[in-house]
Coordinates of C-alpha atoms and ligand atoms in Angstrom, one line a residue:
X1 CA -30.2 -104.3 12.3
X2 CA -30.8 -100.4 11.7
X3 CA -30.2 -99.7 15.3
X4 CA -27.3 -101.9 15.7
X5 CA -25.9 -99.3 12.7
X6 CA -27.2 -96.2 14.3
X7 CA -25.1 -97.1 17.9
X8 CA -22.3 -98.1 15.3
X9 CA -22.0 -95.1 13.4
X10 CA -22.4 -92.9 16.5
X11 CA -19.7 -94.7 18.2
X12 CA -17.8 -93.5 14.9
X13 CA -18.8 -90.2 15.3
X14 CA -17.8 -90.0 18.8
X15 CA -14.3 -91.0 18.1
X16 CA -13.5 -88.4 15.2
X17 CA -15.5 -85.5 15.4
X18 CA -18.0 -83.7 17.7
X19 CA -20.3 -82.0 15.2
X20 CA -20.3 -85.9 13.4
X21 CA -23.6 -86.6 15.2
X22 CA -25.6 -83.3 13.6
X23 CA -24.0 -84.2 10.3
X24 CA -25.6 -87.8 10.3
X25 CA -28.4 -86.3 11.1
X26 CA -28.8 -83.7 8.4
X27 CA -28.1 -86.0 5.8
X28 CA -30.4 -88.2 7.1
X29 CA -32.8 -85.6 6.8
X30 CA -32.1 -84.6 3.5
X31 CA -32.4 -88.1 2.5
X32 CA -36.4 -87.6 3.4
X33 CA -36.8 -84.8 1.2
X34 CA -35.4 -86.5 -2.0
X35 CA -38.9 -87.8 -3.3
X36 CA -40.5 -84.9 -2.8
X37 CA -38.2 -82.5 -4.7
X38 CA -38.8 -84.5 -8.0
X39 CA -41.7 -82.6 -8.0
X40 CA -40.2 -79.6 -8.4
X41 CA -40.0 -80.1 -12.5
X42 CA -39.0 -77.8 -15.2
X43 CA -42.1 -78.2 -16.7
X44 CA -44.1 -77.3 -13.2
X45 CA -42.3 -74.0 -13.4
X46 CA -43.0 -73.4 -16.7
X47 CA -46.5 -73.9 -16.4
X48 CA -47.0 -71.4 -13.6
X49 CA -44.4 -68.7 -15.1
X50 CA -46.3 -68.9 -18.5
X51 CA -49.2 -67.5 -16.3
X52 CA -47.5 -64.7 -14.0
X53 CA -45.3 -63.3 -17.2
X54 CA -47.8 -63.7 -19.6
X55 CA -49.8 -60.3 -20.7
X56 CA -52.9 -61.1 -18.9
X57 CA -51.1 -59.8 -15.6
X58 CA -50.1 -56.8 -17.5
X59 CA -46.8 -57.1 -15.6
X60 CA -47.8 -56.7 -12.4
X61 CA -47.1 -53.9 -11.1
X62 CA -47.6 -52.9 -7.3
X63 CA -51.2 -51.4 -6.8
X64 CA -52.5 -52.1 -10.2
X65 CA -55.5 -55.0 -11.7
X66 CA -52.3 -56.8 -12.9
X67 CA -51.1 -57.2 -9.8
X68 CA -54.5 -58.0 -8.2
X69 CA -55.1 -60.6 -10.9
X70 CA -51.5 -62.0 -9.9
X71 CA -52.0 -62.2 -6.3
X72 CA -55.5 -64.1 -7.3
X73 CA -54.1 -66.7 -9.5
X74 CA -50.7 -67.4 -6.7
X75 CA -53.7 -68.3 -4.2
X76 CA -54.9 -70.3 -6.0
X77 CA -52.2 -71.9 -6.3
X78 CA -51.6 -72.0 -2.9
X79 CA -55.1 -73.4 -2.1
X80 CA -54.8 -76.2 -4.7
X81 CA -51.4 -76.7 -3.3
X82 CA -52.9 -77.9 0.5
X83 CA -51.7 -74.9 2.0
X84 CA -53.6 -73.1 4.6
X85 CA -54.4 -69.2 4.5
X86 CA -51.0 -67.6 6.4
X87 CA -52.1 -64.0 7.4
X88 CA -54.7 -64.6 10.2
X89 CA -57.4 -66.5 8.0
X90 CA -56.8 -64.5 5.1
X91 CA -54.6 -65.1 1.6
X92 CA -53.7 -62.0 2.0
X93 CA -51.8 -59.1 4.3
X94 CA -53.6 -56.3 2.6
X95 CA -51.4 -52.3 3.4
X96 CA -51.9 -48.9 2.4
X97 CA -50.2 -47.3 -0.1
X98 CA -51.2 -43.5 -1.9
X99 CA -50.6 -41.7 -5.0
X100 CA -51.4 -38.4 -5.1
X101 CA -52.6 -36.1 -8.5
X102 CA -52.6 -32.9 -9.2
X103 CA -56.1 -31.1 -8.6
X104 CA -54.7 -27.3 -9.4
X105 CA -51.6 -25.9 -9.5
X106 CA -51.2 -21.7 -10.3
X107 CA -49.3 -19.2 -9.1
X108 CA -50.6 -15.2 -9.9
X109 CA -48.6 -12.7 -9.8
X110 CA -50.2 -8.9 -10.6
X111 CA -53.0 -10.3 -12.5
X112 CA -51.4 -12.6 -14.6
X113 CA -51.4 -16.6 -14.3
X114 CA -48.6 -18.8 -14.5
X115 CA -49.4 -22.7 -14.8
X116 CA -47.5 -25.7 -13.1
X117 CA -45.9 -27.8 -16.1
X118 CA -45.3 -24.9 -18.4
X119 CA -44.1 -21.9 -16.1
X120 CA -43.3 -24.0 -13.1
X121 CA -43.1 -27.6 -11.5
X122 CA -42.7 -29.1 -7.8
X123 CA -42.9 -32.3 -7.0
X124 CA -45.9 -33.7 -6.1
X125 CA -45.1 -36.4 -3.8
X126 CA -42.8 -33.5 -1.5
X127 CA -45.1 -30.6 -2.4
X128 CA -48.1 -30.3 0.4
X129 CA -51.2 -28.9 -1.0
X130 CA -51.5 -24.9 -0.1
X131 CA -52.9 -21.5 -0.7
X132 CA -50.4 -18.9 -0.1
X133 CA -51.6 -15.3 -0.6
X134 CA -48.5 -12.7 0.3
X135 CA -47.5 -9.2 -0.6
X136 CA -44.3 -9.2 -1.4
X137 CA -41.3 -11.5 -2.8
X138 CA -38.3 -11.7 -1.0
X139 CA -34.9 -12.9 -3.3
X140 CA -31.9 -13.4 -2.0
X141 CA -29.6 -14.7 -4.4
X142 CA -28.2 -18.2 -4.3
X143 CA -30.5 -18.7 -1.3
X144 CA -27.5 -20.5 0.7
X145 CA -26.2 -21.0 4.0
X146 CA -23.5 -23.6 4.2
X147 CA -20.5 -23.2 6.2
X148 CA -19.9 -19.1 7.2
X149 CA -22.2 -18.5 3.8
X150 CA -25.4 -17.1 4.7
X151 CA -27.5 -15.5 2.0
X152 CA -30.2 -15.2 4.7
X153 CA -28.1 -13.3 7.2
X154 CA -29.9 -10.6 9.1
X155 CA -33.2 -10.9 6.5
X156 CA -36.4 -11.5 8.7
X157 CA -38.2 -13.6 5.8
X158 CA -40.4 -16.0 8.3
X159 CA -43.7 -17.1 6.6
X160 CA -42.5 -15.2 3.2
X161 CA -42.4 -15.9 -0.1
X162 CA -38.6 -16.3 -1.1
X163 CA -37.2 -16.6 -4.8
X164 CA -33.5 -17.8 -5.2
X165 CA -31.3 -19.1 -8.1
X166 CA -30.0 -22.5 -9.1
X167 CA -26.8 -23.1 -8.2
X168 CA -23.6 -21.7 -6.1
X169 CA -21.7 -18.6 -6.6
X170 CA -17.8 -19.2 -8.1
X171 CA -15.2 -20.5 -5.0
X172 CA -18.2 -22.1 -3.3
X173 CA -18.5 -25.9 -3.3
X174 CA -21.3 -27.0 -5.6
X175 CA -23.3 -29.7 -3.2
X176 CA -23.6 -26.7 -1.3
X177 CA -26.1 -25.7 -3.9
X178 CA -28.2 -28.6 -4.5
X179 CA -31.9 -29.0 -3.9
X180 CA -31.7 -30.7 -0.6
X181 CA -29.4 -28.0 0.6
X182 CA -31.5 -24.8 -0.1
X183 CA -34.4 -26.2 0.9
X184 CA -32.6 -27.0 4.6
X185 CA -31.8 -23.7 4.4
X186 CA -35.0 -21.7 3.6
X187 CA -36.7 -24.1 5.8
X188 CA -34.6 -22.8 9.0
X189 CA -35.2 -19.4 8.1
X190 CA -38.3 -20.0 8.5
X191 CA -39.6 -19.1 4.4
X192 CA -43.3 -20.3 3.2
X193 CA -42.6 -21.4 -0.3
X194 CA -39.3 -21.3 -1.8
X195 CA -39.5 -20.4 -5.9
X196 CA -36.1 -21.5 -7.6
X197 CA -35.4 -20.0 -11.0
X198 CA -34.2 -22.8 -13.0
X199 CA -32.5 -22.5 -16.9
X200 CA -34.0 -26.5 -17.3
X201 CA -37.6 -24.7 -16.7
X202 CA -38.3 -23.7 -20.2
X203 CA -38.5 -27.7 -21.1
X204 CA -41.6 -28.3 -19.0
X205 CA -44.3 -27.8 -21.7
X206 CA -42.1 -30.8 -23.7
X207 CA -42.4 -33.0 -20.6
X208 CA -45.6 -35.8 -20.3
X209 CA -48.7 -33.7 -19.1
X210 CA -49.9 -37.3 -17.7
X211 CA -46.3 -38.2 -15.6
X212 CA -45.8 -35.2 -13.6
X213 CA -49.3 -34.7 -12.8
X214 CA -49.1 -37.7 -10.5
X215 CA -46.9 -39.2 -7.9
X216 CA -45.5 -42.4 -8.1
X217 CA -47.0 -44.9 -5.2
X218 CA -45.7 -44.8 -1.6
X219 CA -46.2 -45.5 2.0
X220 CA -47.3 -43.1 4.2
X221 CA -44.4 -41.7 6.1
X222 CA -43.6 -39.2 8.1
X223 CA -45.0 -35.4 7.1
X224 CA -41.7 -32.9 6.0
X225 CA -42.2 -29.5 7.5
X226 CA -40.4 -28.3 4.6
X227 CA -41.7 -25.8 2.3
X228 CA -42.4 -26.3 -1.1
X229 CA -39.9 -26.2 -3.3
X230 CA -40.9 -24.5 -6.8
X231 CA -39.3 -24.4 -9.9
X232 CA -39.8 -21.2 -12.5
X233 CA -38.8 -20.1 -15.7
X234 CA -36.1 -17.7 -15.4
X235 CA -38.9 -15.5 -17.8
X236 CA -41.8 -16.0 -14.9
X237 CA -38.8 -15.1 -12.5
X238 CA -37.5 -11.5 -14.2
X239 CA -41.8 -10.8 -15.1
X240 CA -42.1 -11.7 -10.5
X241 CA -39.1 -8.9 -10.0
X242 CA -40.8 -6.8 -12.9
X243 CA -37.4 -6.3 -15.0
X244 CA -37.3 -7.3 -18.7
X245 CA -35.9 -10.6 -19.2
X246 CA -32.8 -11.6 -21.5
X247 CA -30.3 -14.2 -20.6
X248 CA -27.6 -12.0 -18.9
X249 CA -30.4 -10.7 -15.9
X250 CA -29.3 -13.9 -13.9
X251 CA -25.6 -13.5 -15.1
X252 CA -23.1 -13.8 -12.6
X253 CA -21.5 -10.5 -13.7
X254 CA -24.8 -8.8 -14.0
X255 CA -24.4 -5.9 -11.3
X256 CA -28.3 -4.9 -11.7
X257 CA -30.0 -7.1 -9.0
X258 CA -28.7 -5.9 -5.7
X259 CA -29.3 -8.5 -3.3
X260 CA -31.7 -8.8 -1.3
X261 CA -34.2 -7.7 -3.8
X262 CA -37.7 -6.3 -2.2
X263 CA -40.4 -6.5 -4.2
X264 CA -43.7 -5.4 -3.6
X265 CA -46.2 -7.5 -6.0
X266 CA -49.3 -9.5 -4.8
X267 CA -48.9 -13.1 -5.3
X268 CA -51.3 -15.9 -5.0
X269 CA -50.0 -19.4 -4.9
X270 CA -52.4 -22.0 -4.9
X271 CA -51.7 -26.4 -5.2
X272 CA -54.1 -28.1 -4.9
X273 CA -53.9 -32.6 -4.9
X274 CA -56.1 -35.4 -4.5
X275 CA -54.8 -38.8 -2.9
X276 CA -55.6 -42.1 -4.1
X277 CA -55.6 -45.4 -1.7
X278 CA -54.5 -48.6 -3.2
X279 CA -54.6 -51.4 -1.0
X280 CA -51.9 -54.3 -2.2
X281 CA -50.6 -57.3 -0.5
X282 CA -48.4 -60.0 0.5
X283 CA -49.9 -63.5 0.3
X284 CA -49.1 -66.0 2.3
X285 CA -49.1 -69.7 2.3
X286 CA -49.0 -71.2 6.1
X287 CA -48.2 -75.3 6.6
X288 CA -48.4 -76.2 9.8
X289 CA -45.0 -78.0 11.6
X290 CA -45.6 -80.6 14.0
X291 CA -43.7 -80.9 17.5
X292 CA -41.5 -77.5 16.7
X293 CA -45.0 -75.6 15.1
X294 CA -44.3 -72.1 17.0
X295 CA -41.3 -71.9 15.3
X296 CA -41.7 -70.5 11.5
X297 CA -39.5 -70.6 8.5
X298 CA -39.8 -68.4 5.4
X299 CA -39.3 -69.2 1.9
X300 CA -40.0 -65.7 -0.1
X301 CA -40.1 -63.9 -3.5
X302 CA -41.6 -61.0 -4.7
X303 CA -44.7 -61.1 -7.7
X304 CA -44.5 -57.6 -8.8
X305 CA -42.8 -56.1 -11.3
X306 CA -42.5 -52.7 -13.8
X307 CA -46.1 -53.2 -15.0
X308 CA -46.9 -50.9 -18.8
X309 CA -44.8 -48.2 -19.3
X310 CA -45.1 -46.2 -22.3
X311 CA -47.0 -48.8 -24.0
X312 CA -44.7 -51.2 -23.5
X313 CA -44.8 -54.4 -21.3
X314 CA -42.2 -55.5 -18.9
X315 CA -42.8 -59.4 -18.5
X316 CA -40.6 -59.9 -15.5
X317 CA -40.1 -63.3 -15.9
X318 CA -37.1 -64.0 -14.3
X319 CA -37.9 -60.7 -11.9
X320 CA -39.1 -62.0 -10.3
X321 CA -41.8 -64.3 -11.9
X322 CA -38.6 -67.2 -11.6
X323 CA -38.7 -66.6 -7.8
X324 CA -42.7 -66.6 -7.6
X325 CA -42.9 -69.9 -9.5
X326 CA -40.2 -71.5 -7.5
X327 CA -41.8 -70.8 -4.5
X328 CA -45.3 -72.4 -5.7
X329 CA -43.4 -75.4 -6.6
X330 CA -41.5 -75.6 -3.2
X331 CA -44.5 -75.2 -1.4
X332 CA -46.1 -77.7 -3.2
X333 CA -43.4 -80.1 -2.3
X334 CA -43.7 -79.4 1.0
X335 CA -47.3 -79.8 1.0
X336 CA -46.6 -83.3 -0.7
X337 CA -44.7 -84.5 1.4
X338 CA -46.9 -83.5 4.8
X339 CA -49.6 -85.5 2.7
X340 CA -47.3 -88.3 3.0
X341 CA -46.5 -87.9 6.6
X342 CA -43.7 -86.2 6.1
X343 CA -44.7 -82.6 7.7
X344 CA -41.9 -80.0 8.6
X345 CA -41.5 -79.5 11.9
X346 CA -41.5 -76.2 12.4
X347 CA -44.2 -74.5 10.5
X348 CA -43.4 -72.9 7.2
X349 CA -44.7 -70.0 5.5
X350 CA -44.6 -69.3 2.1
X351 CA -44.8 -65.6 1.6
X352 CA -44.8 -63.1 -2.1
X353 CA -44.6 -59.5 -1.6
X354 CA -45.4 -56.7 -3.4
X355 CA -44.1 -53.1 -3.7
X356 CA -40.8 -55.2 -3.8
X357 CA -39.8 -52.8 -7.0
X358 CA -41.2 -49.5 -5.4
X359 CA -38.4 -50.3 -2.4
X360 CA -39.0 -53.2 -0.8
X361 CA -42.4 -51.6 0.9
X362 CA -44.5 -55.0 1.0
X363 CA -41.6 -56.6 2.9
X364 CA -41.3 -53.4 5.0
X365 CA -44.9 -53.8 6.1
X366 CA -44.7 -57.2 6.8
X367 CA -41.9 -56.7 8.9
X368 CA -43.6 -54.1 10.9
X369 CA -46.7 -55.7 10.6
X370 CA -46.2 -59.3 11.2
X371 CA -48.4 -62.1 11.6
X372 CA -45.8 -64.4 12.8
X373 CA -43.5 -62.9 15.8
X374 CA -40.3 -62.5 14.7
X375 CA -38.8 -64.0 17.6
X376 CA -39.9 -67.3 16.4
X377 CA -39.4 -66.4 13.0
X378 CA -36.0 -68.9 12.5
X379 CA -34.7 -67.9 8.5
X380 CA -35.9 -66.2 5.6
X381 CA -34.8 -68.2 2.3
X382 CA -35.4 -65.2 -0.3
X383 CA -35.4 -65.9 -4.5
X384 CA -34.9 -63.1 -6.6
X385 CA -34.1 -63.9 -10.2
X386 CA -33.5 -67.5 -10.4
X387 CA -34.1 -68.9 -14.4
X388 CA -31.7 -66.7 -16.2
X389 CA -27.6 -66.5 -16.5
X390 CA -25.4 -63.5 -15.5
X391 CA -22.5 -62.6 -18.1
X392 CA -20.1 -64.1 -15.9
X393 CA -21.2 -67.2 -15.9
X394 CA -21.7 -67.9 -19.6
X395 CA -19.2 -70.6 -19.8
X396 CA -20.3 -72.4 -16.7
X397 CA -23.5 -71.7 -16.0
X398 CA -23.9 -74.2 -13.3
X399 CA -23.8 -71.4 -10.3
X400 CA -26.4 -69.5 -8.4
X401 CA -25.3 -66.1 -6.1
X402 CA -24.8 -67.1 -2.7
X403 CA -25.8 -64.3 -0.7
X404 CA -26.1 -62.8 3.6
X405 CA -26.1 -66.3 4.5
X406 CA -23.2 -66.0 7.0
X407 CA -24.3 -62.5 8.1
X408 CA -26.1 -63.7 11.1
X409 CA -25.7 -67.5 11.8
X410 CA -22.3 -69.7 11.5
X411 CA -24.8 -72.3 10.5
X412 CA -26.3 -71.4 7.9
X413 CA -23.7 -71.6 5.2
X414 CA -22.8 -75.5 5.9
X415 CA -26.7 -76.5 5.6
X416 CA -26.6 -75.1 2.2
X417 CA -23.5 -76.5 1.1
X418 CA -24.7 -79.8 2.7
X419 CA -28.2 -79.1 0.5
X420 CA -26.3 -78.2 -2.5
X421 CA -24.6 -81.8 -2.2
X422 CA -28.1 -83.2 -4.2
X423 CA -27.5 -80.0 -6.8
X424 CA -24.6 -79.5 -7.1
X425 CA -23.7 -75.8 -7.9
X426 CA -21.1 -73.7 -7.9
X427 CA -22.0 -71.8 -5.3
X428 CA -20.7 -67.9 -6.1
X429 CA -20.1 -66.1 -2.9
X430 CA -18.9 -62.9 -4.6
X431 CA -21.7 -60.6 -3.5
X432 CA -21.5 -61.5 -0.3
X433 CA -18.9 -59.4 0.0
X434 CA -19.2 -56.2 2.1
X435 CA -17.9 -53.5 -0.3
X436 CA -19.2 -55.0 -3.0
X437 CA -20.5 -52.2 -4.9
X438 CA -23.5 -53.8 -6.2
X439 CA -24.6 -54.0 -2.7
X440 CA -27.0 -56.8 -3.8
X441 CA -27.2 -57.6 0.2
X442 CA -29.5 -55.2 1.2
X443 CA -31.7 -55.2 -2.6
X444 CA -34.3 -57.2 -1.9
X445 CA -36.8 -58.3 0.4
X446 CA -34.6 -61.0 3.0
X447 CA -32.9 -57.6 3.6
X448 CA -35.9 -56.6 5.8
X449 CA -35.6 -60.0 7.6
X450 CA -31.7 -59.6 8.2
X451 CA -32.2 -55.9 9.4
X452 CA -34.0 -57.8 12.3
X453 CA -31.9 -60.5 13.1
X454 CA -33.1 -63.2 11.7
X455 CA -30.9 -65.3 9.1
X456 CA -31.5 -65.0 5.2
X457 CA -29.9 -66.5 2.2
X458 CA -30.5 -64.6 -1.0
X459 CA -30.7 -66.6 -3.7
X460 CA -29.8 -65.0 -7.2
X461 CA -28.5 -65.5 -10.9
X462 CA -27.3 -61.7 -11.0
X463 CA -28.1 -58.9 -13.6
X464 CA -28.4 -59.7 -17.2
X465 CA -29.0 -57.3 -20.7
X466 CA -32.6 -57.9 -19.8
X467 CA -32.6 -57.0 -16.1
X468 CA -35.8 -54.3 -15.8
X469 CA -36.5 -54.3 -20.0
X470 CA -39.3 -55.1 -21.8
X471 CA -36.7 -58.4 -22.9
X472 CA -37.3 -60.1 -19.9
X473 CA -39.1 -62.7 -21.3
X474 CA -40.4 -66.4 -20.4
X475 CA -38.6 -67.5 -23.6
X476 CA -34.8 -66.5 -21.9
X477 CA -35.8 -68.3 -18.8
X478 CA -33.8 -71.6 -18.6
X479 CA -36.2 -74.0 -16.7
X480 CA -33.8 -76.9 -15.8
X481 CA -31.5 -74.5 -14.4
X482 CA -34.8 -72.6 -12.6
X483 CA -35.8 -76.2 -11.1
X484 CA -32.9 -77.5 -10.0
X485 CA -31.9 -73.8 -8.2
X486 CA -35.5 -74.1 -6.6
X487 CA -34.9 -77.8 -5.6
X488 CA -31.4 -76.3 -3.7
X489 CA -33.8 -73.8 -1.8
X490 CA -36.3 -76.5 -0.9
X491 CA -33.6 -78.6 0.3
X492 CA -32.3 -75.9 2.6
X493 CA -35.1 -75.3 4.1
X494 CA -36.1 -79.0 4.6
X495 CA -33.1 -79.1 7.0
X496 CA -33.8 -75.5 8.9
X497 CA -37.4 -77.0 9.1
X498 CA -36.7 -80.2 10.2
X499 CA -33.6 -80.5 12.3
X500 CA -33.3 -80.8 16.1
X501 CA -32.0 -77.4 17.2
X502 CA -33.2 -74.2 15.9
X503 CA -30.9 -71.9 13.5
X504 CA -28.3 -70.2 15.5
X505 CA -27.8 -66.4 15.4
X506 CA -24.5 -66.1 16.6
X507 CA -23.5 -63.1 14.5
X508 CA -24.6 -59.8 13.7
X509 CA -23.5 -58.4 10.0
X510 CA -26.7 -56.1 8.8
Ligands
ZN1 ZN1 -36.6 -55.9 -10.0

C-alpha cells in the first residue's frame, strides 16, 4: 500500500514539476521531526534562561567567573542532554585573550613630574610600554601632513620627541586633523612619541582612576609600529615650552610661538603595563550523523553578555540568554530523537561562543581555529535575541527577522519557509537588505561563517528599549514566542541535516 502511493505520487510529480520529488521529500522529512519538537516547551526554556540571566552568572561577561560559571552550567546541559564533547574531547575550545593595566605612567620634564590621568592620558590598549629619555622637544604646530600640507616639511625629527596641537588650522578640512591622521603622520616622519596638547585634558582627574587604568579585553593582533600617542594639558604643554600659560598661548592669532619651536629641556617618559591572560571559550555540543557524518551543521548562539558595570547588572536575557536556551532545547531535541532512532544524518554541532559582545572574537577564533573543516561545514543556523518583540511588530507580534539566508545558497530560503509551514510566522526579510543601515548581516557570529562561504540564517526579534540595559530581564522575555521561534530553527535544521543532497552554495553575497 505505501509503496503503491510512493510510485503514485511520483508519477504525479513527474508530470507537473521537476523539483516535486525534493519537495515530497522534505515534507516527508519534516513530518519526522514533529514529535520531537514538542519538546521544545516554553517552560524548558524558562527553566534554563532563569539559570543563565539570573545574578549567579553575574551577566556573563567574556573572560570573567560569570562567564566561566556559564559555560559550566551549558555543559552540563549538554552532557545531560546525550551530546558528546564537540572540540576534540573537550566541552570546550579554550583562546587567548589579554587585558593590559597600567604599571607606571610619568613623564618629567626639568625635574618636575607630570602623572598619566591628571596631566596626561594615552590609551592603553595602543600605547606600547617605553622609556624614552630625549633632550629636546620638537613642536610643530598642528602636526599635519595631508594633501600639499606638511607641518613636518624639511624638519629631521626621526626618533624625537614631537608636541603638536589638537585640531586643523582655518581653510583646512577637519578629518585632516583627527587622531588617526596625526598619528599617520608623525609616524612617517619617523617621531618617537607624539604629545598632543588637548583643551579636554584638564577633565582627566574627574575621570574613573579604575577605567582608564586598564584595557578592555582583546585578541592579540598584529603589533602597530606607531608611536604613542599622548595627550597633555595645554598647562603641562606651555610649562614643556617654558612660557607662562593662559588660554590665548595656543590661540590661533597668537603670533608668539614661531613654528617649529626648539626647545632644549630634558625629558623622561616612562609607561610602564602588565598583561593579563584570560582564557574563555566556545563550547560545543557534537551528535554524531549517520551515513552523511563528515558533513556538519551548526546551530549557534552566543552566552556572553555586558557582565557588572558600575554596579549595575545587565541580565541579557533575550541577548542573548534567549538564543543560548534555545539552543539547549534544540539540541536536546535532536538528541531525543537520535535516542529514538531518529539520528541526523549529517553530524550536528551545537556551538555558544563567547567574546560575541567584545566583536564577535569567539566566533573569530573558531573560525580560524576550527575543529570541524569548513569545507564540510554545510550551514550555520545563528539565534541572536529570540524571546522579545521589536517596536514594529507590536501589533503582530507573530514574526521573527529573517536574515543572510539567501546570501550564499538559492536553497536555503525555501527550507525555511517549508519549516516555517509547522510555525507559522511572518517571516520579516527587511534586514536582509543590503543597505540596510542597521547592517544587522554582518552583527553577529553566523557573520564569521558567511565570510567563508558557508550558508547562515540569522535568526532575530530586532532591537528593543532594553537592547544592552540593565532592563533586559527574564520577566520581558515572552516564552511561547521564544519556543515556537526555536522550534522553526530546529525544523530548519532537521531538513539541512537530514535531506539527500547537501546545501548548495550557488551564490556569493558576504
Ligand atoms: Zn549584544
Amino acid at each position: 500500500m505505501k509503496f503503491v502511493r510512493v510510485v503514485a505520487m511520483n508519477v504525479f510529480c513527474l508530470i507537473i514539476a521537476a523539483s516535486c520529488n525534493g519537495q515530497q521529500a522534505d515534507s516527508t522529512l519534516l513530518k519526522q521531526a514533529i514529535p520531537y519538537a514538542a519538546g521544545i516547551t516554553p517552560a524548558a526554556i524558562r527553566s534554563k534562561l532563569e539559570v543563565i540571566a539570573g545574578p549567579q552568572m553575574e551577566g556573563r561577561e567574556t573572560a570573567t567567573r560569570g562567564q566561566q560559571k556559564a559555560a559550566d552550567y551549558i555543559v552540563r546541559q549538554f552532557r545531560e542532554a546525550g551530546l558528546q564533547p564537540g572540540a576534540n574531547g573537550q566541552w570546550e575550545q579554550f583562546y587567548e585573550m589579554y587585558a593590559d593595566t597600567l604599571l607606571a605612567g610619568i613623564i618629567r620634564v626639568r625635574d618636575k613630574n607630570y602623572y598619566f590621568g591628571q596631566d596626561f592620558i594615552t590609551d592603553l590598549y595602543d600605547s606600547q610600554a617605553e622609556t624614552i629619555d630625549a633632550d629636546h622637544i620638537q613642536y610643530v604646530g598642528y602636526g599635519l601632513h595631508s594633501g600639499r600640507f606638511n607641518d613636518y616639511a624639511g624638519l629631521d625629527v626621526k626618533g624625537k620627541v614631537v608636541l603638536v596641537r589638537e585640531g586643523v588650522p582655518g581653510g583646512v578640512p577637519r578629518e585632516w586633523g583627527n587622531s588617526y591622521n596625526k598619528l599617520a603622520a608623525a609616524r612617517e616622519a619617523g617621531v618617537k612619541a607624539l604629545l598632543v596638547i588637548s583643551p579636554h585634558a584638564k577633565n582627566y582627574s574627574l575621570l574613573s582612576k579604575e577605567r582608564i587604568r586598564r584595557t578592555g579585553i582583546y585578541m592579540p593582533g598584529e603589533k602597530s609600529t606607531a608611536p604613542n600617542m599622548y595627550f597633555i594639558t595645554p598647562a603641562m604643554a606651555a610649562d614643556l615650552l617654558g612660557k607662562p600659560y593662559d588660554d590665548s598661548l595656543f590661540d590661533n592669532r597668537n603670533k608668539n610661538l614661531r613654528i617649529p619651536v626648539h626647545v632644549r629641556v630634558p625629558i623622561h617618559i616612562q609607561l610602564d603595563k602588565k598583561s593579563n591572560v584570560y582564557r574563555p571559550s566556545n563550547i560545543l555540543g557534537y551528535l554524531a550523523g549517520t551515513d552523511k557524518k563528515e558533513e556538519v551543521v551548526f546551530v549557534t548562539a552566543h552566552y556572553d553578555h555586558l557582565g557588572i558595570s558600575d554596579g549595575q547588572l545587565y541580565p541579557g536575557a533575550d541577548d542573548d540568554g534567549s538564543g543560548t536556551s534555545a539552543v539547549i532545547e534544540i539540541a536536546t531535541a535532536f538528541a531525543k530523537a537520535k535516542a529514538a532512532g531518529h539520528g541526523p544524518r549529517r553530524s550536528m554541532v551545537f556551538m555558544l561562543f563567547s567574546g560575541e559582545e567584545k566583536g564577535l572574537l569567539g566566533s573569530g577564533y573558531y573560525i580560524s581555529h576550527p575543529v570541524y573543516p569548513l569545507s564540510n561545514s554545510v550551514a550555520d543556523l545563528n539565534i541572536d535575541m529570540i524571546g522579545r518583540i521589536d517596536p514594529a511588530h507590536e501589533r503582530d507580534t507573530n514574526y521573527i527577522y529573517i536574515i543572510g539566508d539567501n546570501k550564499l545558497s538559492s536553497e536555503l530560503r525555501p527550507l525555511n519557509e517549508m519549516a516555517n509551514g509547522l510555525t507559522r510566522f511572518k517571516l520579516d526579510y527587511k534586514y536582509n537588505d543590503p543597505n540596510d543601515p542597521e547592517d544587522f548581516y554582518r552583527r553577529s557570529d553566523h557573520y564569521k561563517f558567511a565570510q567563508r562561504g558557508i550558508p547562515v540564517i540569522f535568526y532575530f526579534n530586532g532591537t528593543h528599549a532594553d537592547y544592552h540595559q540593565p532592563g533586559d530581564t527574564v520577566d520581558k522575555i515572552n516564552f511561547s514566542l521564544l519556543a515556537r521561534r526555536a522550534q522553526l530553527v530546529y525544523y530548519t535544521a532537521w531538513l539541512i541535516a537530514n535531506r539527500d543532497d547537501r546545501l548548495s552554495v550557488d551564490r556569493d553575497e558576504r
